[in-house]
Amino acid sequence: MTQHVFRLKAHWPGGRNDSGTIETNHLKATVSIPPEMDGPGIGTNPDEMLLGAAATCYIITLAALMERSKIEKIDLTMESEGIVDVTNGVITYKRIIHKPIVTIKHDPLKDVSTLLQKLAIKAEHSCMISRALKGNVEIEAILTIKKQ
């Protein structure tokens, strides 16, 4: 069994409405509670970072699956949304929606649309972050295919 250990240092010198910092080998950021949750909105926040982790894991997984399937892309972009519910003072990360856009060459002899749709779903189930969130956060992918 192989294990990978990722480390993060966090510093929070003040109270609820102050800000702190996080630092890893390749990331250093100021963090606070977002204004949507009555925080100061300084730097990023846990909600954006969770969305960022889910989105980057998903898009990297989708790109790898496309590469293994020999689908040549011109471009791959994506927008993602994180839906947070507040009910009776309880804050719950409910849903993440990924909206990847794959641009491929138009080839009337080779339609890969069905395969791309299957890969978009497979990436959602294969991504390590999606698997970690499974059962707690609903994750959906809505693929758009552009042909040039």
mmCIF file of C-alpha atoms in Angstrom:
data_model
loop_
_atom_site.group_PDB
_atom_site.id
_atom_site.type_symbol
_atom_site.label_atom_id
_atom_site.label_comp_id
_atom_site.label_asym_id
_atom_site.label_seq_id
_atom_site.Cartn_x
_atom_site.Cartn_y
_atom_site.Cartn_z
ATOM 1 C CA MET A 1 0.000 0.000 0.000
ATOM 2 C CA THR A 2 1.271 3.441 -0.948
ATOM 3 C CA GLN A 3 0.195 6.522 0.953
ATOM 4 C CA HIS A 4 0.725 10.163 0.148
ATOM 5 C CA VAL A 5 0.724 12.726 2.943
ATOM 6 C CA PHE A 6 -0.242 16.321 2.217
ATOM 7 C CA ARG A 7 0.474 18.934 4.868
ATOM 8 C CA LEU A 8 -1.022 22.324 5.517
ATOM 9 C CA LYS A 9 -0.145 24.965 8.108
ATOM 10 C CA ALA A 10 -2.932 27.230 9.299
ATOM 11 C CA HIS A 11 -2.744 30.368 11.427
ATOM 12 C CA TRP A 12 -5.806 32.130 12.850
ATOM 13 C CA PRO A 13 -4.752 34.897 15.273
ATOM 14 C CA GLY A 14 -8.148 36.497 15.842
ATOM 15 C CA GLY A 15 -11.832 35.777 16.304
ATOM 16 C CA ARG A 16 -14.659 34.761 13.992
ATOM 17 C CA ASN A 17 -14.627 37.877 11.825
ATOM 18 C CA ASP A 18 -10.888 38.163 11.435
ATOM 19 C CA SER A 19 -8.704 36.477 8.846
ATOM 20 C CA GLY A 20 -5.960 33.909 8.886
ATOM 21 C CA THR A 21 -3.586 32.180 6.533
ATOM 22 C CA ILE A 22 -3.024 28.733 5.134
ATOM 23 C CA GLU A 23 0.142 27.461 3.517
ATOM 24 C CA THR A 24 1.131 24.273 1.723
ATOM 25 C CA ASN A 25 4.113 23.480 -0.489
ATOM 26 C CA HIS A 26 2.497 25.193 -3.471
ATOM 27 C CA LEU A 27 -0.243 27.392 -2.019
ATOM 28 C CA LYS A 28 -0.290 30.338 0.336
ATOM 29 C CA ALA A 29 -3.553 32.156 0.917
ATOM 30 C CA THR A 30 -5.369 34.486 3.262
ATOM 31 C CA VAL A 31 -8.681 33.055 4.442
ATOM 32 C CA SER A 32 -11.784 34.300 6.217
ATOM 33 C CA ILE A 33 -15.498 33.735 6.368
ATOM 34 C CA PRO A 34 -17.214 34.889 3.153
ATOM 35 C CA PRO A 35 -19.521 37.930 3.217
ATOM 36 C CA GLU A 36 -22.460 35.661 2.274
ATOM 37 C CA MET A 37 -22.063 34.155 5.759
ATOM 38 C CA ASP A 38 -21.611 37.510 7.501
ATOM 39 C CA GLY A 39 -17.822 37.369 7.435
ATOM 40 C CA PRO A 40 -15.268 39.943 6.311
ATOM 41 C CA GLY A 41 -14.606 38.315 2.919
ATOM 42 C CA ILE A 42 -10.827 38.718 3.119
ATOM 43 C CA GLY A 43 -8.996 36.374 0.783
ATOM 44 C CA THR A 44 -10.549 33.027 -0.037
ATOM 45 C CA ASN A 45 -12.737 30.849 2.148
ATOM 46 C CA PRO A 46 -13.374 27.171 2.855
ATOM 47 C CA ASP A 47 -16.355 27.091 0.464
ATOM 48 C CA GLU A 48 -14.286 28.336 -2.471
ATOM 49 C CA MET A 49 -11.423 26.013 -1.581
ATOM 50 C CA LEU A 50 -13.703 22.971 -1.463
ATOM 51 C CA LEU A 51 -15.153 23.976 -4.831
ATOM 52 C CA GLY A 52 -11.623 24.522 -6.161
ATOM 53 C CA ALA A 53 -10.483 21.090 -4.967
ATOM 54 C CA ALA A 54 -13.515 19.398 -6.523
ATOM 55 C CA ALA A 55 -13.203 21.332 -9.805
ATOM 56 C CA THR A 56 -9.478 20.826 -10.318
ATOM 57 C CA CYS A 57 -9.707 17.135 -9.466
ATOM 58 C CA TYR A 58 -12.625 16.703 -11.871
ATOM 59 C CA ILE A 59 -11.080 18.574 -14.826
ATOM 60 C CA ILE A 60 -7.724 16.785 -14.445
ATOM 61 C CA THR A 61 -9.510 13.416 -14.264
ATOM 62 C CA LEU A 62 -11.624 14.235 -17.335
ATOM 63 C CA ALA A 63 -8.533 15.305 -19.301
ATOM 64 C CA ALA A 64 -6.744 12.076 -18.342
ATOM 65 C CA LEU A 65 -9.743 9.942 -19.360
ATOM 66 C CA MET A 66 -9.947 11.750 -22.709
ATOM 67 C CA GLU A 67 -6.239 11.216 -23.278
ATOM 68 C CA ARG A 68 -6.504 7.477 -22.500
ATOM 69 C CA SER A 69 -9.473 7.245 -24.886
ATOM 70 C CA LYS A 70 -7.417 8.933 -27.637
ATOM 71 C CA ILE A 71 -9.829 11.871 -27.901
ATOM 72 C CA GLU A 72 -7.882 14.828 -29.195
ATOM 73 C CA LYS A 73 -9.204 18.030 -27.750
ATOM 74 C CA ILE A 74 -8.602 21.551 -28.921
ATOM 75 C CA ASP A 75 -9.566 22.979 -25.550
ATOM 76 C CA LEU A 76 -11.117 22.046 -22.208
ATOM 77 C CA THR A 77 -12.562 24.732 -19.928
ATOM 78 C CA MET A 78 -14.988 24.567 -17.062
ATOM 79 C CA GLU A 79 -17.102 26.590 -14.701
ATOM 80 C CA SER A 80 -18.262 25.087 -11.414
ATOM 81 C CA GLU A 81 -20.852 26.157 -8.868
ATOM 82 C CA GLY A 82 -21.044 25.269 -5.193
ATOM 83 C CA ILE A 83 -24.486 25.403 -3.582
ATOM 84 C CA VAL A 84 -24.513 25.981 0.179
ATOM 85 C CA ASP A 85 -27.788 25.702 2.098
ATOM 86 C CA VAL A 86 -28.540 27.532 5.329
ATOM 87 C CA THR A 87 -31.535 26.110 7.184
ATOM 88 C CA ASN A 88 -32.309 26.993 10.796
ATOM 89 C CA GLY A 89 -28.763 28.278 11.258
ATOM 90 C CA VAL A 90 -27.199 25.038 9.976
ATOM 91 C CA ILE A 91 -24.842 25.574 7.037
ATOM 92 C CA THR A 92 -24.535 22.607 4.661
ATOM 93 C CA TYR A 93 -22.568 22.259 1.425
ATOM 94 C CA LYS A 94 -25.313 20.618 -0.644
ATOM 95 C CA ARG A 95 -24.245 20.444 -4.265
ATOM 96 C CA ILE A 96 -21.457 21.015 -6.769
ATOM 97 C CA ILE A 97 -22.219 21.427 -10.454
ATOM 98 C CA HIS A 98 -19.347 21.165 -12.943
ATOM 99 C CA LYS A 99 -19.940 22.555 -16.443
ATOM 100 C CA PRO A 100 -17.063 21.382 -18.623
ATOM 101 C CA ILE A 101 -16.808 22.594 -22.218
ATOM 102 C CA VAL A 102 -14.779 20.363 -24.527
ATOM 103 C CA THR A 103 -13.788 21.698 -27.926
ATOM 104 C CA ILE A 104 -12.860 19.033 -30.473
ATOM 105 C CA LYS A 105 -12.239 18.953 -34.217
ATOM 106 C CA HIS A 106 -15.358 18.293 -36.249
ATOM 107 C CA ASP A 107 -14.981 14.895 -37.873
ATOM 108 C CA PRO A 108 -18.129 13.618 -39.635
ATOM 109 C CA LEU A 109 -16.591 10.129 -39.811
ATOM 110 C CA LYS A 110 -15.891 9.897 -36.082
ATOM 111 C CA ASP A 111 -18.545 11.080 -33.634
ATOM 112 C CA VAL A 112 -17.163 10.924 -30.084
ATOM 113 C CA SER A 113 -20.078 12.735 -28.412
ATOM 114 C CA THR A 114 -21.474 9.629 -26.717
ATOM 115 C CA LEU A 115 -18.037 8.599 -25.485
ATOM 116 C CA LEU A 116 -17.389 12.122 -24.158
ATOM 117 C CA GLN A 117 -20.682 12.060 -22.236
ATOM 118 C CA LYS A 118 -19.687 8.721 -20.659
ATOM 119 C CA LEU A 119 -16.235 10.070 -19.768
ATOM 120 C CA ALA A 120 -17.775 13.182 -18.170
ATOM 121 C CA ILE A 121 -19.795 10.925 -15.859
ATOM 122 C CA LYS A 122 -16.872 8.562 -15.253
ATOM 123 C CA ALA A 123 -14.647 11.509 -14.262
ATOM 124 C CA GLU A 124 -17.238 12.518 -11.678
ATOM 125 C CA HIS A 125 -17.115 9.025 -10.125
ATOM 126 C CA SER A 126 -13.345 8.551 -10.511
ATOM 127 C CA CYS A 127 -12.077 11.813 -9.058
ATOM 128 C CA MET A 128 -10.578 11.373 -5.582
ATOM 129 C CA ILE A 129 -12.272 14.505 -4.209
ATOM 130 C CA SER A 130 -15.681 13.474 -5.601
ATOM 131 C CA ARG A 131 -15.264 10.094 -3.931
ATOM 132 C CA ALA A 132 -14.331 11.786 -0.639
ATOM 133 C CA LEU A 133 -17.493 13.912 -0.774
ATOM 134 C CA LYS A 134 -19.783 11.059 -1.872
ATOM 135 C CA GLY A 135 -22.804 10.698 0.384
ATOM 136 C CA ASN A 136 -22.427 14.254 1.698
ATOM 137 C CA VAL A 137 -22.374 16.548 -1.338
ATOM 138 C CA GLU A 138 -24.257 15.894 -4.573
ATOM 139 C CA ILE A 139 -21.945 16.309 -7.568
ATOM 140 C CA GLU A 140 -23.210 16.753 -11.102
ATOM 141 C CA ALA A 141 -21.468 17.307 -14.436
ATOM 142 C CA ILE A 142 -23.144 18.995 -17.383
ATOM 143 C CA LEU A 143 -20.961 18.567 -20.476
ATOM 144 C CA THR A 144 -21.018 20.864 -23.495
ATOM 145 C CA ILE A 145 -19.268 19.718 -26.666
ATOM 146 C CA LYS A 146 -18.126 22.243 -29.258
ATOM 147 C CA LYS A 147 -16.895 21.135 -32.659
ATOM 148 C CA GLN A 148 -14.582 23.225 -34.812
#
